[in-house]
Amino acid sequence: MHVHILGICGTFMGSLALLARELGHAVSGSDAGVYPPMSTQLEEAGIALCEGYAPANLAPRPDLVVIGNALSRGNPEVEAVLDLGLPYVSGPQWLAEQVLPGRRVIAVAGTHGKTTTASLVAWLLESAGQAPGFLIGGVPRNFGVSARLGAPGGPFVVEADEYDTAFFDKRSKFVHYRPEIAVLGNLEFDHADIFPDLAAIERQFHHLVRTVPGRGRLLVADAEPALDRVLAMGAWTPVARFGSAAESPWRFELERDDASRFQVIHQEDIQQEGQGERHIDEDAVVDWPLTGAYNARNALAALAAAHACGVDLARAAAALSRFETPRRRQELRGEVAGIQVIDDFAHHPTAIAATLEGLRAATARGRLLAVIEPRSNTMRLGSLRERLAECVAAADVAFWYQPPGLDWSLDPVLAASPVPARLEQDLDALVAALVAEARPYDRIVVMSNGGFGGIHERLLAGLEVAHG
C-alpha cells in the first residue's frame, strides 16, 4: 500500500511514517519548514519528502492519505485529497487501527514531561527484555528513533497528546488509543488556540479516563488539583498515585538536592483477580544522569508503569542509570572553552521554570544563561504572558527573542524580570549578544518548541571564534 502523509515532519506524523514503513508500506509525505531531528530521521529511513503542499504531490495516486492536525481546509493538498475522493484518515485513528490492536498500550499524558516519561517507560520495558513498540514525540537517544513496532504482541508505549486530532475530528488525540495503563503526569492550561479554558482540557482528560478498562491501571500524579477534578468526574479503573505525598503508594525522597539520586518507596495493597489482596512494600535507589525534581517525578511515573507491566522495581531502578534524555530535553549540543550550549523543548512557563531550576541545582560553577523563544500557539496568543517574567528566576541572565508573528510586546516581561534580561528581534544580534556575554563555565540553555533558526550551531560557531 502507498501511504502519503500530510505534515510528515511533525514529531507525531513523522513517527507514523516510520511505523508505516516498518509495516511494509511505501511511504511518502509533504510538509513545509522542516528541521531536525525528524527530517533527519525520515531521510535516514529513505522516506521521500515533498517540500511544500501541492496537488502534484499526490501523484502517483496514493492508496491512503494520513492527514496531520496542522492541516486545515484551504490547504491546496487537502483540497486536492477531497476533490479527488482519496481515502483519508487522521494520524491517531491510523495508529489505533493499524498498530495498537492486540497490544498492551501504555499511554503517557500530561501538560509537561510526556516525551521524557514515555521514553523512560520504553527504556525500562526494553531493559527488562519486553522489546516494546513505541511512538514518542521526540527521539529517545537510547533507541535512536522516535517510533518502532517492537516485538509482535508486545507492549506499546505512546505519548498521549491532548491536542486535537484533525480538521475533521476535533477530539483529543489520546481518545483513540484505548490504553490499558494510563499515566496522568500533570495538567494545567495550554493549547489556547483550541481550548477556551482549563475545564475544557479536564473534560478531554476524563474522556481518556473513560477508555481505560477496569482491569487496567490509572497512574495519577499527586498534588495536581486539575487531575483531582478529572477523577472526581468518575473513574472505573484502579488508581495509584505517585509523587512526594506521604500517602501516595509510589513516592520519592531526594538524596541529592539536584535529584540525581533519590529513593523510591512503593507501598500499596493490590487486588489480584482470583487471588485476594497482596500487600507490596519495596524500595529502591535511583542514581542517574538527569537532574531536577520534575525528572525524578517523571522517573517515578515510569517505574510505576513498568511495574504494572511486570518489571521488577530494583531491576528498573538500576536501568535508569543507563537512560539518556531524549533529543531536545536538556540535550548538550556542544561545549567551547567550558561554555555549554544546552537545547531544551520547554516552551510553557511551568516547563521553563522547572528546566532552569533543575539545571541551577546541578550547576556547581559558572552562570546559567536562559535563551527563550515564545513561539508556541499558546504563547503567540499571549495567554500565559503574565507568568513569563517569573519563570526565569533560577537563571542569572535571561535573553528573550521576539519571533515573527508574535504580535504582542515582550517589553513588560523584561520590565518585571527578577533577573537581568535582554530582548532581541534579530537572530544574528541575539547570537552576538550571547557570545559577548558568555564566559567559561557558563551554561547557555536554549528553550523553544521549534528549530529557532539553527541558533545552537550558530552559537557554537560564534563561541569557537571568540573563545576557541
Coordinates of C-alpha atoms in Angstrom, one line a residue:
M1 CA 0.0 0.0 0.0
H2 CA 1.2 3.5 -0.8
V3 CA 0.6 5.8 2.2
H4 CA 1.0 9.5 1.8
I5 CA 1.3 11.7 5.0
L6 CA 0.5 15.4 5.1
G7 CA 2.5 17.1 7.8
I8 CA 5.1 14.3 7.8
C9 CA 7.8 16.3 9.5
G10 CA 5.8 16.8 12.7
T11 CA 7.1 14.7 15.5
F12 CA 3.9 12.6 15.6
M13 CA 3.3 12.3 11.9
G14 CA 7.0 11.6 11.2
S15 CA 6.8 8.8 13.7
L16 CA 3.8 7.4 12.0
A17 CA 5.8 7.4 8.8
L18 CA 8.4 5.2 10.4
L19 CA 5.8 2.7 11.6
A20 CA 4.1 2.6 8.2
R21 CA 7.4 1.9 6.6
E22 CA 8.2 -0.8 9.1
L23 CA 4.8 -2.4 8.3
G24 CA 6.0 -2.7 4.7
H25 CA 4.1 0.2 3.1
A26 CA 5.5 2.6 0.6
V27 CA 5.6 5.9 2.3
S28 CA 5.8 9.5 1.0
G29 CA 4.8 12.8 2.6
S30 CA 4.6 16.6 2.3
D31 CA 5.5 19.3 4.7
A32 CA 6.9 22.9 4.9
G33 CA 9.6 24.4 7.1
V34 CA 11.3 21.1 8.0
Y35 CA 14.0 20.8 10.6
P36 CA 15.9 18.1 12.6
P37 CA 15.6 15.8 14.3
M38 CA 12.5 14.5 12.4
S39 CA 13.7 15.5 9.0
T40 CA 17.0 13.6 9.6
Q41 CA 15.1 10.5 10.8
L42 CA 13.0 10.4 7.6
E43 CA 15.9 10.9 5.3
E44 CA 17.8 8.1 7.0
A45 CA 14.7 5.9 6.6
G46 CA 14.7 6.6 2.9
I47 CA 11.2 8.2 3.0
A48 CA 10.5 10.6 0.2
L49 CA 9.6 14.2 1.2
C50 CA 7.9 16.9 -0.8
E51 CA 8.7 20.4 0.3
G52 CA 5.5 22.4 0.5
Y53 CA 1.9 21.4 -0.2
A54 CA 0.6 21.0 -3.7
P55 CA -1.9 18.7 -5.6
A56 CA 1.1 17.4 -7.7
N57 CA 2.4 15.7 -4.5
L58 CA -0.5 13.2 -4.8
A59 CA 1.0 11.7 -8.0
P60 CA 1.3 8.8 -8.2
R61 CA -2.1 8.4 -6.6
P62 CA -1.7 7.1 -3.0
D63 CA -3.9 4.3 -1.6
L64 CA -4.4 6.2 1.6
V65 CA -3.7 9.8 2.8
V66 CA -3.0 10.4 6.5
I67 CA -3.7 14.0 7.4
G68 CA -1.9 15.7 10.3
N69 CA -3.7 18.1 12.7
A70 CA -1.7 21.1 11.5
L71 CA -3.5 20.8 8.1
S72 CA -6.8 22.6 7.6
R73 CA -9.4 23.3 4.9
G74 CA -7.9 25.7 2.3
N75 CA -4.6 23.9 2.2
P76 CA -4.1 23.1 -1.5
E77 CA -3.1 19.5 -0.9
V78 CA -6.0 18.9 1.5
E79 CA -8.4 20.3 -1.1
A80 CA -7.0 18.0 -3.7
V81 CA -7.4 15.0 -1.5
L82 CA -11.1 15.9 -1.0
D83 CA -11.7 16.8 -4.7
L84 CA -10.1 13.5 -5.9
G85 CA -12.1 11.4 -3.4
L86 CA -8.9 9.9 -2.0
P87 CA -9.3 7.7 1.2
Y88 CA -8.0 9.7 4.1
V89 CA -7.7 9.2 7.9
S90 CA -6.2 11.0 10.9
G91 CA -2.9 10.0 12.3
P92 CA -4.3 8.8 15.7
Q93 CA -7.0 6.8 14.0
W94 CA -4.4 5.1 11.7
L95 CA -2.3 4.3 14.7
A96 CA -5.3 2.9 16.6
E97 CA -6.4 0.7 13.7
Q98 CA -3.1 -0.4 12.2
V99 CA -0.7 -0.7 15.1
L100 CA -2.4 -0.9 18.5
P101 CA -4.9 -3.8 18.3
G102 CA -3.7 -6.8 20.4
R103 CA -1.1 -4.7 22.2
R104 CA -0.9 -3.7 25.9
V105 CA -1.0 0.1 25.4
I106 CA 0.7 2.4 27.9
A107 CA -0.4 6.0 27.3
V108 CA 1.6 8.8 28.9
A109 CA -0.5 12.0 29.2
G110 CA 0.1 15.4 30.8
T111 CA 0.8 19.0 30.0
H112 CA 4.6 18.6 30.7
G113 CA 7.0 15.7 30.6
K114 CA 5.2 13.4 28.3
T115 CA 8.2 12.8 26.0
T116 CA 10.7 12.1 28.7
T117 CA 8.3 9.9 30.7
A118 CA 7.3 7.9 27.6
S119 CA 10.9 7.4 26.7
L120 CA 11.6 6.3 30.3
V121 CA 8.8 3.7 30.2
A122 CA 10.0 2.3 26.8
W123 CA 13.6 2.1 28.1
L124 CA 12.5 0.3 31.3
L125 CA 10.5 -2.3 29.3
E126 CA 13.4 -2.7 26.8
S127 CA 15.8 -3.3 29.7
A128 CA 13.5 -5.9 31.0
G129 CA 13.5 -7.8 27.7
Q130 CA 10.0 -6.9 26.7
A131 CA 11.0 -5.3 23.4
P132 CA 8.2 -2.7 23.4
G133 CA 6.9 -0.8 20.4
F134 CA 6.6 3.0 20.9
L135 CA 5.6 6.3 19.4
I136 CA 7.2 9.3 21.1
G137 CA 7.1 13.0 20.3
G138 CA 10.9 13.2 20.3
V139 CA 13.9 11.0 19.7
P140 CA 14.8 8.8 22.7
R141 CA 18.6 8.6 22.5
N142 CA 18.6 5.0 23.9
F143 CA 16.8 3.9 20.8
G144 CA 17.8 6.5 18.1
V145 CA 14.3 6.6 16.6
S146 CA 11.0 8.2 17.7
A147 CA 8.9 5.1 16.8
R148 CA 9.2 1.4 16.2
L149 CA 6.8 -1.6 16.1
G150 CA 8.7 -3.7 18.7
A151 CA 8.0 -7.4 19.3
P152 CA 4.8 -8.7 17.8
G153 CA 2.1 -8.6 20.5
G154 CA 4.4 -6.8 22.9
P155 CA 3.6 -3.7 24.9
F156 CA 3.3 -0.4 23.1
V157 CA 4.2 3.0 24.7
V158 CA 2.5 6.1 23.2
E159 CA 2.9 9.7 24.1
A160 CA -0.7 10.7 24.5
D161 CA -1.3 14.2 23.4
E162 CA -4.4 16.2 24.3
Y163 CA -4.2 18.3 21.1
D164 CA -7.0 17.9 18.6
T165 CA -6.8 15.0 16.1
A166 CA -7.5 16.6 12.7
F167 CA -9.6 19.2 11.0
F168 CA -12.4 16.7 10.6
D169 CA -12.0 15.2 14.2
K170 CA -11.7 17.7 17.0
R171 CA -11.4 15.2 19.8
S172 CA -8.1 15.0 21.6
K173 CA -5.6 12.5 20.0
F174 CA -5.4 10.3 23.1
V175 CA -9.1 9.2 23.0
H176 CA -8.1 6.9 20.1
Y177 CA -5.5 4.9 21.9
R178 CA -7.6 2.8 24.4
P179 CA -4.8 2.2 26.9
E180 CA -4.6 -0.5 29.5
I181 CA -2.3 1.7 31.6
A182 CA -2.6 5.5 31.5
V183 CA -0.1 7.8 33.2
L184 CA -1.6 11.3 34.0
G185 CA 1.5 13.3 35.0
N186 CA 0.1 16.8 35.4
L187 CA -2.5 19.1 34.0
E188 CA -2.7 22.9 33.5
F189 CA -3.9 25.3 30.9
D190 CA -2.2 25.1 27.5
H191 CA -3.2 25.0 23.8
A192 CA -5.1 28.2 24.0
D193 CA -5.7 28.0 20.2
I194 CA -8.1 25.1 20.7
F195 CA -9.2 25.1 24.4
P196 CA -11.1 28.1 25.9
D197 CA -10.1 27.2 29.5
L198 CA -8.7 24.5 31.8
A199 CA -12.1 22.9 32.4
A200 CA -12.3 22.1 28.7
I201 CA -9.0 20.2 28.9
E202 CA -10.1 18.4 32.0
R203 CA -13.1 17.1 30.1
Q204 CA -10.8 15.7 27.4
F205 CA -8.7 14.0 30.1
H206 CA -11.8 12.5 31.5
H207 CA -12.7 11.1 28.1
L208 CA -9.3 9.4 28.2
V209 CA -10.0 8.0 31.7
R210 CA -13.3 6.6 30.4
T211 CA -11.5 4.5 27.9
V212 CA -9.2 2.7 30.4
P213 CA -10.6 -0.8 31.2
G214 CA -11.4 -1.9 34.7
R215 CA -8.6 -4.5 34.6
G216 CA -6.2 -1.7 33.7
R217 CA -4.4 0.9 35.8
L218 CA -4.5 4.7 36.2
L219 CA -1.2 6.2 37.5
V220 CA -2.0 9.7 38.6
A221 CA 0.3 12.4 40.0
D222 CA -0.5 13.7 43.5
A223 CA -0.7 17.4 44.3
E224 CA -2.4 18.1 41.0
P225 CA -5.8 19.8 41.6
A226 CA -6.8 19.6 38.0
L227 CA -6.2 15.8 37.9
D228 CA -8.2 15.5 41.1
R229 CA -11.1 17.2 39.3
V230 CA -10.7 14.8 36.4
L231 CA -11.0 11.8 38.7
A232 CA -13.9 13.4 40.5
M233 CA -15.9 13.1 37.3
G234 CA -15.7 9.3 37.7
A235 CA -13.1 6.5 37.4
W236 CA -13.7 2.9 36.8
T237 CA -10.2 1.7 36.9
P238 CA -7.8 1.1 39.9
V239 CA -5.9 4.4 40.7
A240 CA -2.4 4.6 42.1
R241 CA -1.0 8.0 43.0
F242 CA 2.7 8.9 42.6
G243 CA 4.7 11.8 43.8
S244 CA 6.1 13.1 47.1
A245 CA 2.9 12.9 49.3
A246 CA 3.3 10.6 52.3
E247 CA 0.1 8.7 51.5
S248 CA 0.9 8.1 47.8
P249 CA 1.7 4.4 47.1
W250 CA 4.5 5.5 44.8
R251 CA 6.7 8.2 46.2
F252 CA 10.2 9.5 46.1
E253 CA 12.6 11.2 48.5
L254 CA 15.6 13.1 47.2
E255 CA 19.0 12.1 48.4
R256 CA 20.7 14.9 46.5
D257 CA 19.4 18.4 46.0
D258 CA 19.7 18.2 42.2
A259 CA 17.6 15.0 42.2
S260 CA 20.3 12.9 40.5
R261 CA 19.9 10.4 43.4
F262 CA 16.7 9.6 45.1
Q263 CA 14.9 6.8 46.9
V264 CA 11.7 5.2 45.5
I265 CA 9.2 3.8 48.0
H266 CA 6.3 1.6 46.8
Q267 CA 3.7 0.6 49.4
E268 CA 0.2 -0.4 48.3
D269 CA -2.4 -3.2 48.5
I270 CA -3.3 -4.6 45.1
Q271 CA -6.3 -6.8 44.5
Q272 CA -5.3 -9.7 42.4
E273 CA -8.0 -11.4 40.4
G274 CA -9.0 -14.7 42.0
Q275 CA -6.1 -14.4 44.5
G276 CA -7.3 -11.9 47.0
E277 CA -5.3 -8.9 48.1
R278 CA -1.5 -8.6 48.1
H279 CA 0.5 -6.0 50.1
I280 CA 3.5 -4.6 48.4
D281 CA 6.3 -3.0 50.4
E282 CA 9.5 -2.4 48.4
D283 CA 12.1 0.3 47.8
A284 CA 15.0 1.1 45.5
V285 CA 17.6 3.8 45.0
V286 CA 17.9 5.6 41.6
D287 CA 21.3 7.1 40.8
W288 CA 21.1 8.6 37.3
P289 CA 22.4 11.3 35.0
L290 CA 19.3 13.5 34.9
T291 CA 18.6 16.4 37.3
G292 CA 15.6 18.2 38.6
A293 CA 12.8 17.1 40.9
Y294 CA 10.4 17.1 37.9
N295 CA 12.6 14.5 36.2
A296 CA 12.6 12.4 39.4
R297 CA 8.8 12.6 39.3
N298 CA 8.8 11.5 35.6
A299 CA 11.0 8.6 36.5
L300 CA 8.7 7.6 39.4
A301 CA 5.7 7.5 37.0
A302 CA 7.7 5.4 34.5
L303 CA 8.8 3.0 37.3
A304 CA 5.1 2.6 38.3
A305 CA 4.1 1.9 34.7
A306 CA 6.9 -0.6 34.1
H307 CA 6.0 -2.3 37.4
A308 CA 2.4 -2.6 36.2
C309 CA 3.8 -4.5 33.2
G310 CA 5.6 -6.9 35.5
V311 CA 9.1 -5.3 35.7
D312 CA 10.9 -5.7 39.0
L313 CA 11.4 -2.4 40.8
A314 CA 15.1 -3.0 41.7
R315 CA 15.9 -4.0 38.1
A316 CA 14.1 -1.0 36.7
A317 CA 15.8 1.4 39.1
A318 CA 19.2 0.1 38.1
A319 CA 18.3 0.5 34.4
L320 CA 17.7 4.3 34.9
S321 CA 21.4 4.8 35.4
R322 CA 21.8 4.0 31.7
F323 CA 19.0 6.2 30.5
E324 CA 19.8 9.0 28.0
T325 CA 17.5 12.0 27.7
P326 CA 15.5 12.4 24.5
R327 CA 16.8 14.8 21.9
R328 CA 16.0 18.4 22.8
R329 CA 15.4 17.6 26.5
Q330 CA 18.4 19.0 28.4
E331 CA 20.5 17.9 25.5
L332 CA 24.1 19.1 25.5
R333 CA 24.7 20.3 21.9
G334 CA 28.3 21.3 22.4
E335 CA 30.9 22.9 24.6
V336 CA 33.5 25.6 23.8
A337 CA 36.1 26.7 26.4
G338 CA 33.9 25.3 29.2
I339 CA 30.8 27.1 27.9
Q340 CA 28.0 24.6 27.4
V341 CA 25.1 25.0 24.9
I342 CA 22.1 23.1 26.0
D343 CA 18.9 22.5 24.0
D344 CA 15.5 22.1 25.7
F345 CA 12.0 21.9 24.3
A346 CA 10.5 23.9 27.2
H347 CA 8.0 26.4 25.9
H348 CA 5.4 26.8 28.7
P349 CA 6.2 28.9 31.8
T350 CA 6.0 25.9 34.1
A351 CA 8.3 23.9 32.0
I352 CA 10.8 26.8 31.6
A353 CA 10.9 27.3 35.3
A354 CA 11.3 23.6 36.1
T355 CA 14.1 23.2 33.5
L356 CA 16.0 26.2 34.9
E357 CA 15.6 25.1 38.5
G358 CA 16.9 21.6 37.7
L359 CA 19.9 22.9 35.9
R360 CA 20.5 25.5 38.6
A361 CA 20.7 22.7 41.2
A362 CA 23.2 20.9 39.1
T363 CA 25.4 23.9 38.3
A364 CA 28.4 24.0 40.6
R365 CA 30.2 26.8 39.0
G366 CA 29.5 29.4 36.3
R367 CA 26.3 31.1 35.4
L368 CA 23.0 29.9 33.9
L369 CA 22.0 32.0 30.8
A370 CA 18.4 31.4 29.7
V371 CA 17.5 31.9 26.0
I372 CA 13.8 31.8 25.2
E373 CA 11.7 31.9 22.0
P374 CA 8.0 32.1 22.9
R375 CA 6.7 30.7 19.6
S376 CA 4.0 28.1 20.6
N377 CA 0.4 28.8 19.7
T378 CA -0.4 29.5 23.3
M379 CA 2.5 31.9 23.6
R380 CA 1.5 33.6 20.3
L381 CA -1.9 34.3 21.7
G382 CA -0.4 35.8 24.8
S383 CA -2.5 33.6 27.1
L384 CA 0.3 33.0 29.7
R385 CA 2.4 36.1 29.2
E386 CA 1.8 37.3 32.7
R387 CA 3.7 34.3 34.0
L388 CA 6.7 34.6 31.8
A389 CA 8.8 37.0 33.9
E390 CA 8.7 34.8 37.0
C391 CA 9.7 31.6 35.1
V392 CA 13.3 32.7 34.6
A393 CA 14.0 33.4 38.3
A394 CA 16.5 30.5 38.5
A395 CA 18.7 31.9 35.7
D396 CA 21.4 34.5 36.1
V397 CA 20.5 36.3 32.9
A398 CA 17.6 35.9 30.5
F399 CA 17.7 36.6 26.8
W400 CA 14.3 36.8 25.1
Y401 CA 13.7 36.6 21.4
Q402 CA 10.6 38.1 19.8
P403 CA 9.9 35.9 16.8
P404 CA 8.0 37.0 13.7
G405 CA 4.3 36.5 14.3
L406 CA 4.4 37.3 18.0
D407 CA 2.1 40.4 17.8
W408 CA 2.4 41.5 21.5
S409 CA 5.4 43.1 23.1
L410 CA 7.8 41.3 25.4
D411 CA 8.8 44.7 27.0
P412 CA 6.5 44.2 30.0
V413 CA 8.1 40.8 30.6
L414 CA 11.6 42.3 30.7
A415 CA 10.4 45.1 33.0
A416 CA 9.1 42.6 35.5
S417 CA 12.0 40.2 35.2
P418 CA 13.6 39.1 38.5
V419 CA 16.9 38.7 36.8
P420 CA 18.8 40.9 34.2
A421 CA 17.0 40.5 30.9
R422 CA 17.6 41.5 27.3
L423 CA 15.3 41.4 24.3
E424 CA 16.3 40.8 20.7
Q425 CA 14.3 40.7 17.5
D426 CA 17.2 39.7 15.2
L427 CA 18.7 36.3 15.4
D428 CA 22.2 37.4 14.5
A429 CA 22.1 40.1 17.1
L430 CA 20.9 37.6 19.7
V431 CA 23.8 35.2 18.9
A432 CA 26.3 38.1 19.0
A433 CA 24.9 39.2 22.4
L434 CA 25.2 35.7 23.8
V435 CA 28.8 35.3 22.6
A436 CA 29.7 38.6 24.1
E437 CA 28.1 37.7 27.5
A438 CA 29.3 34.1 27.9
R439 CA 32.3 33.3 29.8
P440 CA 34.0 30.0 30.8
Y441 CA 31.8 27.5 32.8
D442 CA 28.6 29.3 31.9
R443 CA 25.7 27.1 30.7
I444 CA 23.5 28.6 27.9
V445 CA 20.1 27.0 27.9
V446 CA 18.1 27.5 24.7
M447 CA 14.4 26.8 25.1
S448 CA 12.0 26.6 22.2
N449 CA 9.5 24.2 20.6
G450 CA 10.8 25.0 17.2
G451 CA 14.1 25.0 15.2
F452 CA 14.9 28.5 16.4
G453 CA 16.7 29.3 13.2
G454 CA 19.6 26.9 13.9
I455 CA 20.7 29.0 16.8
H456 CA 22.6 26.2 18.5
E457 CA 25.1 25.7 15.6
R458 CA 25.4 29.4 15.1
L459 CA 26.0 30.0 18.8
L460 CA 28.7 27.2 19.0
A461 CA 30.4 28.7 15.9
G462 CA 30.4 32.1 17.4
L463 CA 31.8 30.8 20.7
E464 CA 34.5 29.0 18.8
V465 CA 35.7 32.2 17.1
A466 CA 35.6 34.2 20.4
H467 CA 36.8 31.6 22.9
G468 CA 38.2 28.7 20.9

